[in-house]
Coordinates of C-alpha atoms in Angstrom, one line a residue:
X1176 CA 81.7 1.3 41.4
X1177 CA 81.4 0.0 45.0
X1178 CA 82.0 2.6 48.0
X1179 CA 84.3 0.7 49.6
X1180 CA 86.0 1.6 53.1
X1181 CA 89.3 2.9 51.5
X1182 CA 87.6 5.3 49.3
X1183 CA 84.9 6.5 51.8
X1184 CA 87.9 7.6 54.1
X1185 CA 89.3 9.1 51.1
X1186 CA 86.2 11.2 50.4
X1187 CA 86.2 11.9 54.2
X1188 CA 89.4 13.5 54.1
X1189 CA 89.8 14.9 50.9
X1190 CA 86.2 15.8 48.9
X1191 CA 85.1 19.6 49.9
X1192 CA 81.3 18.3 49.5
X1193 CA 82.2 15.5 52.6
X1194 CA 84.1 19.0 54.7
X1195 CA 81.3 20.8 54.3
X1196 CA 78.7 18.7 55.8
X1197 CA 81.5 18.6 58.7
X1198 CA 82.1 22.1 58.8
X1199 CA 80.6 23.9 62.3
X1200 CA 78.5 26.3 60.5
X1201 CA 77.3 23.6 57.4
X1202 CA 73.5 25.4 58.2
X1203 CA 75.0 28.9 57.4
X1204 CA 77.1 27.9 54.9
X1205 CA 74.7 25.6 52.7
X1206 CA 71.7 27.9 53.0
X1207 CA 73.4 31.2 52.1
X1208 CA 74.8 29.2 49.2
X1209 CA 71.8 28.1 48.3
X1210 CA 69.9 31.4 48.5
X1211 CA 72.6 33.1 46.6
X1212 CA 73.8 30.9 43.9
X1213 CA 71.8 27.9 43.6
X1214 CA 67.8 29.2 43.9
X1215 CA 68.3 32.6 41.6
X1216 CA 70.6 30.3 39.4
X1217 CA 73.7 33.1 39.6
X1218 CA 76.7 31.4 38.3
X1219 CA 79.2 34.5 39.7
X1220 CA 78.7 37.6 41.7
X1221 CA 81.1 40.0 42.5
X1222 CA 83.3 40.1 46.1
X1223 CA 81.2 43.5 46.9
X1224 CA 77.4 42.1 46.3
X1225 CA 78.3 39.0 47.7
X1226 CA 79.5 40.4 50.7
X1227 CA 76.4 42.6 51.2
X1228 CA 74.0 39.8 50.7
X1229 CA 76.2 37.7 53.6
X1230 CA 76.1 40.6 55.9
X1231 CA 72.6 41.0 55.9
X1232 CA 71.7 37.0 56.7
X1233 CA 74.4 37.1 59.6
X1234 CA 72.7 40.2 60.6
X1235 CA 69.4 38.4 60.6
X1236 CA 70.6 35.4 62.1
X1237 CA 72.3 37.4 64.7
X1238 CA 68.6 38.4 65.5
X1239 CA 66.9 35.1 65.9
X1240 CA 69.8 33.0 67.6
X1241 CA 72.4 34.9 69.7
X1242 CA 75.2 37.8 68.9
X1243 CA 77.8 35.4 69.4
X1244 CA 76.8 33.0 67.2
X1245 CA 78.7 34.1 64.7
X1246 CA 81.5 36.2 65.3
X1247 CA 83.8 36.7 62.1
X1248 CA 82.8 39.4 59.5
X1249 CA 81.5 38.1 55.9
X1250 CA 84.9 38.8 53.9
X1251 CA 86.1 36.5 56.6
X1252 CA 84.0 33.8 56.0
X1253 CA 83.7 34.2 52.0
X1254 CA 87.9 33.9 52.1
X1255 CA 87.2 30.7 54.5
X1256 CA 84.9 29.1 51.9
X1257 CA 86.8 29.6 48.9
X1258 CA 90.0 28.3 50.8
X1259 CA 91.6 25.5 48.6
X1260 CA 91.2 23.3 52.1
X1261 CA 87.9 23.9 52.0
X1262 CA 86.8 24.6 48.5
X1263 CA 83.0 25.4 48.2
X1264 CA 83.7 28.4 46.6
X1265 CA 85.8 29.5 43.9
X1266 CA 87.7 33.1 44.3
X1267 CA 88.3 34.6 40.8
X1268 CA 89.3 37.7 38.6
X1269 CA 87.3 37.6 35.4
X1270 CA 89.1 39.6 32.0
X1271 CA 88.9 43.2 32.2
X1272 CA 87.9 43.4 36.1
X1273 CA 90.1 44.6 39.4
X1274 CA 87.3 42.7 41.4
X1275 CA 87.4 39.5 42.5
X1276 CA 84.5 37.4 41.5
X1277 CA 83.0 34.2 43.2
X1278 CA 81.4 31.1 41.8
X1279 CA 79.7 28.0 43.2
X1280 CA 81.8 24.5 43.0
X1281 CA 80.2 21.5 42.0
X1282 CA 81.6 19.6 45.4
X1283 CA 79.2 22.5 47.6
X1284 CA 76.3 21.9 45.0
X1285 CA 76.4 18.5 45.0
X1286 CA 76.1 18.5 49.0
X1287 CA 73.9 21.1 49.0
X1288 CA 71.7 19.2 46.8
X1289 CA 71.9 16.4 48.7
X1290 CA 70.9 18.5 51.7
X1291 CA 67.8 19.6 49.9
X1292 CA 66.6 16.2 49.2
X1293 CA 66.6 15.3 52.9
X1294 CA 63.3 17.7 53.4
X1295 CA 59.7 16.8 53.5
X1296 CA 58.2 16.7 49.7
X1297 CA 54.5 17.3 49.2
X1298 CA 54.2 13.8 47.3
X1299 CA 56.8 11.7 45.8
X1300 CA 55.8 10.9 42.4
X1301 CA 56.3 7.2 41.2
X1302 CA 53.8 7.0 37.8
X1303 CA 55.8 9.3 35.8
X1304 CA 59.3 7.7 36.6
X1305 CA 57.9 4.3 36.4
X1306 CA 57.3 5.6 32.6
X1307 CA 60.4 7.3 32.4
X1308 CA 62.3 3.5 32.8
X1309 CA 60.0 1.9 30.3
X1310 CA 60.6 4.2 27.8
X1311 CA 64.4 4.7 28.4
X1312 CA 64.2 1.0 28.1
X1313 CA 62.7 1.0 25.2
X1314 CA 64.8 3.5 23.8
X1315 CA 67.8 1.6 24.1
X1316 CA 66.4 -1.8 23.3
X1317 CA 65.7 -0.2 19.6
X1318 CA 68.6 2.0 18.9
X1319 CA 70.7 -1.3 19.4
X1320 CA 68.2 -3.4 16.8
X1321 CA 70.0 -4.4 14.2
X1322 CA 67.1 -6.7 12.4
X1323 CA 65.8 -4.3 9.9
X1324 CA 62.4 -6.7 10.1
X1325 CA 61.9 -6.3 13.5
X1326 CA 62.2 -2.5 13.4
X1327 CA 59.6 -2.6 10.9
X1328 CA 57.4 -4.5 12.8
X1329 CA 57.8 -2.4 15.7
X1330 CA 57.1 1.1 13.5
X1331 CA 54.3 -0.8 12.8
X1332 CA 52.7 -2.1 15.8
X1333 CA 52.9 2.1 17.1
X1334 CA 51.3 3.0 14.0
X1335 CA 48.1 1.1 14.9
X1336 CA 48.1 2.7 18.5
X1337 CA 48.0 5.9 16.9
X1338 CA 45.6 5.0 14.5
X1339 CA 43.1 3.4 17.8
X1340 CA 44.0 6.3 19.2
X1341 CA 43.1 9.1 16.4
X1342 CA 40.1 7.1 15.9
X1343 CA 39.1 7.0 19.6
X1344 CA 39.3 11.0 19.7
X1345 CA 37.3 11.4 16.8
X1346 CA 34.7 8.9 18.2
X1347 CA 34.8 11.4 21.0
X1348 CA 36.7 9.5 23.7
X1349 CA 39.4 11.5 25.1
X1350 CA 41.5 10.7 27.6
X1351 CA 42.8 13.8 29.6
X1352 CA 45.7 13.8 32.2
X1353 CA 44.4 13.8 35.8
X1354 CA 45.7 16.8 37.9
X1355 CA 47.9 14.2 40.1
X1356 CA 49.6 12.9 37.5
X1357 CA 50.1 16.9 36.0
X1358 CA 51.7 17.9 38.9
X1359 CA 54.0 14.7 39.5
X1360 CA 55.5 15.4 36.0
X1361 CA 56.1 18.9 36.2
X1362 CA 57.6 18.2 39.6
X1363 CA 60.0 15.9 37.7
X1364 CA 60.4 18.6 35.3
X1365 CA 61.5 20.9 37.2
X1366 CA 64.2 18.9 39.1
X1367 CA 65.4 17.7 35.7
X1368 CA 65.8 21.5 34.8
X1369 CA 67.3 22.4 37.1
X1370 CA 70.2 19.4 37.6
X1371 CA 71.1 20.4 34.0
X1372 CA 72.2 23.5 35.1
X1373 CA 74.2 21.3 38.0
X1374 CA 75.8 19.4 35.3
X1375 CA 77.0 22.4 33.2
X1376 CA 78.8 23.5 36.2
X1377 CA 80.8 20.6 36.8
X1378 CA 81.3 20.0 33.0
X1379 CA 83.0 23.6 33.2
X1380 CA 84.9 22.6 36.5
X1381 CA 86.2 19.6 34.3
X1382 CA 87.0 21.9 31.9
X1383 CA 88.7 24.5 34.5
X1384 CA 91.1 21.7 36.0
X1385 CA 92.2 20.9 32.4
X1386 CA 93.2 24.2 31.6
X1387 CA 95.1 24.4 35.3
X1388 CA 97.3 21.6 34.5
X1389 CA 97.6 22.6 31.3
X1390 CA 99.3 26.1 32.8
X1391 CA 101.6 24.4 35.3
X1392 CA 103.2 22.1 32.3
X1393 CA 104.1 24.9 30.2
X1394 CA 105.6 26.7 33.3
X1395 CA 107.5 23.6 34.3
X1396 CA 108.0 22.1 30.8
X1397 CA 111.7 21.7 28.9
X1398 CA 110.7 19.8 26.1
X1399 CA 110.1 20.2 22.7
X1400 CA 107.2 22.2 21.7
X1401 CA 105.1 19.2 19.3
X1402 CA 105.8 16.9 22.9
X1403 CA 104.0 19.2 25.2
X1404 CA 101.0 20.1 22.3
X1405 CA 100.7 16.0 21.7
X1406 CA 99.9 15.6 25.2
X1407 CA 98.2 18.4 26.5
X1408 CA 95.8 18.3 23.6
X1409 CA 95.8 14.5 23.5
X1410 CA 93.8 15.5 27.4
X1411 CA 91.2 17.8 25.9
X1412 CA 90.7 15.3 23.1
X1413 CA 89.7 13.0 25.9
X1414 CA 87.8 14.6 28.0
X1415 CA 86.5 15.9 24.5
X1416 CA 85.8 11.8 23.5
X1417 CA 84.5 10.7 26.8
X1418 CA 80.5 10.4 27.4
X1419 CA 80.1 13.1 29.1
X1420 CA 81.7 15.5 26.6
X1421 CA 80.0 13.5 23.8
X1422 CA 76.8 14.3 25.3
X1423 CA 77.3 18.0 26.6
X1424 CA 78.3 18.6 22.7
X1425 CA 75.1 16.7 21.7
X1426 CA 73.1 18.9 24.1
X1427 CA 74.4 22.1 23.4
X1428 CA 73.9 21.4 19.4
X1429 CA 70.2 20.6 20.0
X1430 CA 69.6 23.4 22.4
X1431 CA 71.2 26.0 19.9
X1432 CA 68.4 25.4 17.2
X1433 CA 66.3 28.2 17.2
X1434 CA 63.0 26.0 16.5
X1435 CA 64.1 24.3 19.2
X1436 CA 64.2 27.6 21.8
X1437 CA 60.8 28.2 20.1
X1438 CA 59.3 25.3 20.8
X1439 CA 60.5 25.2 24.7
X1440 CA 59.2 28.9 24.8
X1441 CA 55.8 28.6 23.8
X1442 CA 55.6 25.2 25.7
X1443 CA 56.5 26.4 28.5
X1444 CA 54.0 29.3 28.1
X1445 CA 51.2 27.1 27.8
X1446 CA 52.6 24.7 30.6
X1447 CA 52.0 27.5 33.1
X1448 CA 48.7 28.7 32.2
X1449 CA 47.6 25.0 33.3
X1450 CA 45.2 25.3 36.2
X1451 CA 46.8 22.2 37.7
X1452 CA 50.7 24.0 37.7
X1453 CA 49.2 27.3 39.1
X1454 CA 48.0 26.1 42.0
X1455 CA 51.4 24.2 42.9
X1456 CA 53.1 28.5 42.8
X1457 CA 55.9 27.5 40.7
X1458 CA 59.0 29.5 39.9
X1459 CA 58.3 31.7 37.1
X1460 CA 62.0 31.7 36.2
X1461 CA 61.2 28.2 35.2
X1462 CA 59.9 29.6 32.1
X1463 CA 63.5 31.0 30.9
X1464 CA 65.6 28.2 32.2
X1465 CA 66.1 27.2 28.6
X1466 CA 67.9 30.5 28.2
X1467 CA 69.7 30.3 31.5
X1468 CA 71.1 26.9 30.2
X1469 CA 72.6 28.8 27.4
X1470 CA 74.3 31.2 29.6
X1471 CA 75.9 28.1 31.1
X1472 CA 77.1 26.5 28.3
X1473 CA 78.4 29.8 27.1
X1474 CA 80.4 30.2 30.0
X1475 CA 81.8 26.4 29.9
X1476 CA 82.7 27.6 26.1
X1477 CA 84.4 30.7 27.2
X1478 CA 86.5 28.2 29.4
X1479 CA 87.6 26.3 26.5
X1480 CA 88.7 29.4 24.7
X1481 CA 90.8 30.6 27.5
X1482 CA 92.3 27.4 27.3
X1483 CA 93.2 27.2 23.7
X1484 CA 94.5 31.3 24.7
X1485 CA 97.0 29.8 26.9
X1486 CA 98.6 27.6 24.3
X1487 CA 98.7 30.5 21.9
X1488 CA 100.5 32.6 23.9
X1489 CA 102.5 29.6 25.0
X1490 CA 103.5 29.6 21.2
X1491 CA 104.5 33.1 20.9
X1492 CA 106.5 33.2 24.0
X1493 CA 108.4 29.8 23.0
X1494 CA 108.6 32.0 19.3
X1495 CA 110.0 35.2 21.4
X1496 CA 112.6 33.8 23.1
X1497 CA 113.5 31.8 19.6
X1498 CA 113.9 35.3 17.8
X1499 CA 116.1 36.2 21.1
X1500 CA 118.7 33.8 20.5
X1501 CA 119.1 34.6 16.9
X1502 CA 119.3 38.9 17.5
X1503 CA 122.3 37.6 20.3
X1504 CA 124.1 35.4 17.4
X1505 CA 123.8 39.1 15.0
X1506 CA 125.0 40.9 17.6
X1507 CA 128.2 38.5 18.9
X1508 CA 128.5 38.8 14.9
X1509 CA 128.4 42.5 14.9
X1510 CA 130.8 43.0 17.6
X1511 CA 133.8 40.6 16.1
X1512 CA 132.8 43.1 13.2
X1513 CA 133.7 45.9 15.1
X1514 CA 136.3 44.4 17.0
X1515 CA 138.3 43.7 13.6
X1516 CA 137.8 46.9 11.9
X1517 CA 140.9 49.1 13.2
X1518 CA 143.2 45.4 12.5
X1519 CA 141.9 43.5 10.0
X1520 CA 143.5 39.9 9.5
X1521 CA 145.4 39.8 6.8
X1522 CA 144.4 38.5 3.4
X1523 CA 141.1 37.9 1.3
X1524 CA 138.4 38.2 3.2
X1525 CA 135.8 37.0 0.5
X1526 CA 135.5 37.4 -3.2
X1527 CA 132.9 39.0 -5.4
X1528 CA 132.8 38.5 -9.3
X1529 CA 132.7 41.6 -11.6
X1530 CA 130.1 42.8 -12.4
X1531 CA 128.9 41.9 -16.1
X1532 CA 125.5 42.4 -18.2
X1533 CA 123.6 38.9 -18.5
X1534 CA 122.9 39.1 -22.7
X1535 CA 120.7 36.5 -24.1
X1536 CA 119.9 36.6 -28.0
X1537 CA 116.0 36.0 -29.2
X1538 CA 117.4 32.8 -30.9
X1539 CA 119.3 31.5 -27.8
X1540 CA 115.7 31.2 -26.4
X1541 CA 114.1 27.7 -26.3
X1542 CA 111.6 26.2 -28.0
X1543 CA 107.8 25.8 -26.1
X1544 CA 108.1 22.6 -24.2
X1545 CA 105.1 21.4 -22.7
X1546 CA 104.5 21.3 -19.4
X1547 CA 105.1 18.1 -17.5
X1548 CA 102.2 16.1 -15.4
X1549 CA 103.4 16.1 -11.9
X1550 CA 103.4 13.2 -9.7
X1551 CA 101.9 13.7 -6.4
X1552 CA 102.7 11.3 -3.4
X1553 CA 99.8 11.3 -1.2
X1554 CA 101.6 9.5 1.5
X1555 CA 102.4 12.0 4.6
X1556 CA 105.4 11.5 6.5
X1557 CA 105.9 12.6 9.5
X1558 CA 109.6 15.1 10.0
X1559 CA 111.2 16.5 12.9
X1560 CA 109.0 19.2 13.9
X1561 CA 112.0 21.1 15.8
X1562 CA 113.1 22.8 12.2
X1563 CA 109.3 23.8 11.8
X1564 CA 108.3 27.5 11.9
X1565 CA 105.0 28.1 13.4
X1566 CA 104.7 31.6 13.4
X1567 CA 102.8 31.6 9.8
X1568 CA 100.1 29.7 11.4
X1569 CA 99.4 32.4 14.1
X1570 CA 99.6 35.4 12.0
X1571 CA 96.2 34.4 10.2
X1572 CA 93.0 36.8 11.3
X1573 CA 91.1 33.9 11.9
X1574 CA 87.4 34.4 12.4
X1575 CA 84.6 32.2 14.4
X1576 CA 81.7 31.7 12.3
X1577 CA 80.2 29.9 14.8
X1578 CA 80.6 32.7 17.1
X1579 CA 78.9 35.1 14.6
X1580 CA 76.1 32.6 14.4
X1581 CA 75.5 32.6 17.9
X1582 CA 75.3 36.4 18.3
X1583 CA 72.6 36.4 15.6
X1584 CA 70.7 33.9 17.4
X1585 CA 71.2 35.5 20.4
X1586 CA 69.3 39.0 19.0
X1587 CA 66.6 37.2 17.6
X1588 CA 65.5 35.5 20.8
X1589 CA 63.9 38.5 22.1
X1590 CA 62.5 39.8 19.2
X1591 CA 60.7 38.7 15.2
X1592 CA 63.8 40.8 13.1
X1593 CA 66.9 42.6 13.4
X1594 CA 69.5 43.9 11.0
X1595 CA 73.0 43.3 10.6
X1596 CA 73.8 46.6 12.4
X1597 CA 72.1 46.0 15.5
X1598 CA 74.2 42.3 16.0
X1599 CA 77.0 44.7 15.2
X1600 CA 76.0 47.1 17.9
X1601 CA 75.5 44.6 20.8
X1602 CA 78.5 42.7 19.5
X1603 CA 81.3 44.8 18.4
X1604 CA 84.1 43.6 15.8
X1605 CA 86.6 42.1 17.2
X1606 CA 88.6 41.5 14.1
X1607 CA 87.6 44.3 11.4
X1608 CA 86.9 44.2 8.2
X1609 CA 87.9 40.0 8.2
X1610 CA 84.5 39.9 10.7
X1611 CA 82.1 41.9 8.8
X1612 CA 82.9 40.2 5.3
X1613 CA 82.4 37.0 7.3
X1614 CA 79.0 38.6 8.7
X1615 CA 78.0 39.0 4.7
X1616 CA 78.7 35.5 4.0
X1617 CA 76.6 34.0 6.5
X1618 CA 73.8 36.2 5.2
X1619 CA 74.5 35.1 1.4
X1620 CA 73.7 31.8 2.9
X1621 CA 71.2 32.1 5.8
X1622 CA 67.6 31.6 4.6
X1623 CA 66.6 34.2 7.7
X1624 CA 68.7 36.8 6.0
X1625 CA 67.5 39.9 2.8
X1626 CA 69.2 42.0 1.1
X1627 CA 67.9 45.1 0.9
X1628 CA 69.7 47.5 -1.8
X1629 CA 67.1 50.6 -1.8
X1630 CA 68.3 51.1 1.9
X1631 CA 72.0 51.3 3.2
X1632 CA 73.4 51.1 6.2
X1633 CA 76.5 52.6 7.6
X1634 CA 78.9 50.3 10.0
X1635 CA 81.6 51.6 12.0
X1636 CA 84.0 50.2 14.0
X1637 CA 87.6 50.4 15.8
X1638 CA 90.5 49.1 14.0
X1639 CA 94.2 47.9 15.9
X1640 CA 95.4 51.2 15.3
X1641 CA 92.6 53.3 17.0
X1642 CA 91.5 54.6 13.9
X1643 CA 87.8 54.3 13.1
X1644 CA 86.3 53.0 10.1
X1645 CA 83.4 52.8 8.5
X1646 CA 81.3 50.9 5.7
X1647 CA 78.6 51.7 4.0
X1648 CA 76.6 48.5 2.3
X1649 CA 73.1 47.6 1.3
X1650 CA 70.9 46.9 4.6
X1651 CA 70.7 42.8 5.9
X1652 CA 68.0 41.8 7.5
X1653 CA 67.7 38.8 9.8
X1654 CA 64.2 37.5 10.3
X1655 CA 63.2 34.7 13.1
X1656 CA 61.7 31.5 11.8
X1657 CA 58.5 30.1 13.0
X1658 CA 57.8 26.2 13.4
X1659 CA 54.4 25.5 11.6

């Protein structure tokens, strides 16, 4: 859309990225930010390490400029940033922690970035993008073919190049990649690498401010309970629906395949053994970036869980106060009781028939009827959902298969096998017995996973109660594919 004048005065006023290249100390600011959160790719540190690390740049910058440069101490300045007038950084208590924690926004990134982008680059690379647009192009000019023919003839025309091309190798003409064109596309590599991790963070900020309003209209809210689930989901289904949580969800599938983590690991390996990339010093984080984009997108997850949390509890505090009402009817009921028991009104309170024996003969019996076909009506009608119960829907132990799947995976990035009771180990059950049965099952069906009866295995855990329990079942093995 067009930045017109309105909207730039907006983003003047309003958008923390704009205040921050305003702000009197944007050089401090942006480069401690970027040395602490952006270059080591930290997504939160805690107030006390934070703090350290600020104290010793003010320190040093005390050094080289002057003493009263900057004056204010670095709790002062962290409290400054994460302001909600300024808003670069984000001031936090995670579950289970009395310390605050602090995390990057995605206004201070974006500017940041933007900063970075201002300095001088070795070369600026125009080959590899040039080829980047053509194929994108192409790309999209096929996946919206709809002429079966002309995809055909298309298959068929990259066929022959491949054919020219095997047969040009094995004439022994090979073309190799010149070093300039090497180091332009792992330049564009890297940047691409590293603005996923950029777009994680905002997808999670999205994400964040859903689950925010979502908290303020169940504080404020005095309707019925479907009204406020209709729309507060009908929002995540949205954001859900929309591109970019089309494509985060699309992303995050394809980056949980293990062949696919295998395949980014071992060509990343060889990537960096390249003559051409060692000379240029690179980042030898590079080489796990895969895995620090599954950190992100685990902690964009855990965001969504904590949102689906709050409507639970939202649930059983509407089904509290519910239960309230009805032990203060018993009890107004109760005390009329009592009140009446000295005077009682006077005649029948109620009735009660005698009690008689309910006799029924062999012969009075019936005869066997059949049973009759029922006739189901598969139209569904929607009721007034005000005389529903839902407390039978949250009683359920409920357990996350994909959850389970992803702590397997997670073991077997680091290493060829590992048994059922070491994922156990590094990720205790949550939900007892329910989990580990649900563990089994993923096995019975997992090609990865073995049986092994000759060798059991003990598994303990910790149930609701405190009370520990234990298992005892043949060993499971999990063992890590390999792509041919």
């Amino acid at each position: 859309m067009p930045l017109d004048f309105r909207t730039a005065s907006q983003l003047r006023h309003h958008h923390p990225a704009w205040r921050l290249l305003l702000a009197d100390h944007s050089p401090l600011i942006a480069s401690f930010l970027d040395a602490a959160f952006i270059e080591p790719n930290v997504r939160t540190m805690p107030e006390s390490r934070l703090q350290a690390r600020l104290e010793d740049h003010l320190f040093q910058l005390r050094e080289s400029e002057r003493e009263e440069a900057f004056p204010r101490s670095a709790t002062d300045y962290l409290n400054d940033w994460a302001d909600n007038h300024k808003g670069w950084l984000r001031k936090f208590y995670p579950i289970d922690s009395d310390e605050a924690h602090f995390d990057l926004t995605p206004a201070a990134e974006k500017a940041i970035g933007w900063l970075t982008s201002l300095t001088q680059r070795h070369f600026v690379g125009t080959e590899s993008r040039l080829k980047t647009i053509f194929d994108l192009l192409g790309q999209i000019l096929e996946g919206v073919e709809t002429d079966a023919e002309a995809r055909i003839a298309e298959l068929e025309r990259r066929q022959s190049d491949i054919q020219r091309e095997i047969d040009s190798i094995r004439d022994g003409h090979i073309d190799v990649m010149g070093e300039t064109a090497v180091r332009e596309r792992f330049q564009q590599l890297t940047g691409t690498a590293r603005e996923l991790l950029s777009d994680f963070r905002e997808v999670e900020h999205n994400f964040r401010q859903l689950d925010r309003q979502a908290r303020e209209q169940i504080t404020t809210w005095e309707g019925s309970k479907g009204q406020l689930l209709d729309h507060i989901f009908g929002e995540r289904d949205a954001i859900a629906d929309s591109d970019q949580g089309k494509t985060f969800r699309a992303f995050w599938d394809f980056l949980m395949s293990p062949s696919r983590q295998e395949e980014l690991t071992d060509g990343l390996e060889q990537l960096f053994r390249l003559d051409e990339v060692r000379e240029l010093s690179p980042d030898p984080r590079l080489k796990r970036i895969h895995f620090d984009w599954l950190e992100a997108g685990e902690q964009t997850q855990r965001t969504v869980a904590r949102l689906s949390e709050q409507l639970r509890r939202f649930l059983d505090d509407q089904a509290y106060l519910e239960n309230k009402r009805i032990m203060q009817v018993i009890q107004d009921i109760e005390g009329h009781a009592l009140a009446l028991r000295d005077d009682p009104p006077g005649g029948d309170l109620m009735s009660v028939e005698s009690p008689t024996a309910d006799i029924r003969l062999p012969m009075e019996r019936p005869l066997f009827s059949p049973p009759l076909q029922p006739v189901i009506d598969d139209e569904v009608t929607s009721g007034d959902e005000s005389a529903v119960d839902p407390d039978a829907l949250f009683n359920q132990v409920v357990v996350d298969d994909v959850r389970l799947r992803h702590a397997i995976d997670r073991q077997l990035q680091g290493r060829d096998q590992v048994t059922l009771a070491q994922v156990i180990d590094a990720n205790p059950l949550e939900v007892g017995l329910a989990e580990l049965v649900a563990y089994l099952s993923l096995a019975g069906s997992d090609e990865r996973a073995t049986f092994d009866d000759q060798t059991p295995e003990t598994i303990a855990w910790q149930d609701e109660s405190g009370l520990m329990r234990r298992a005892r079942l043949p060993r499971v093995l999990f063992t890590r594919q390999r792509t041919g």
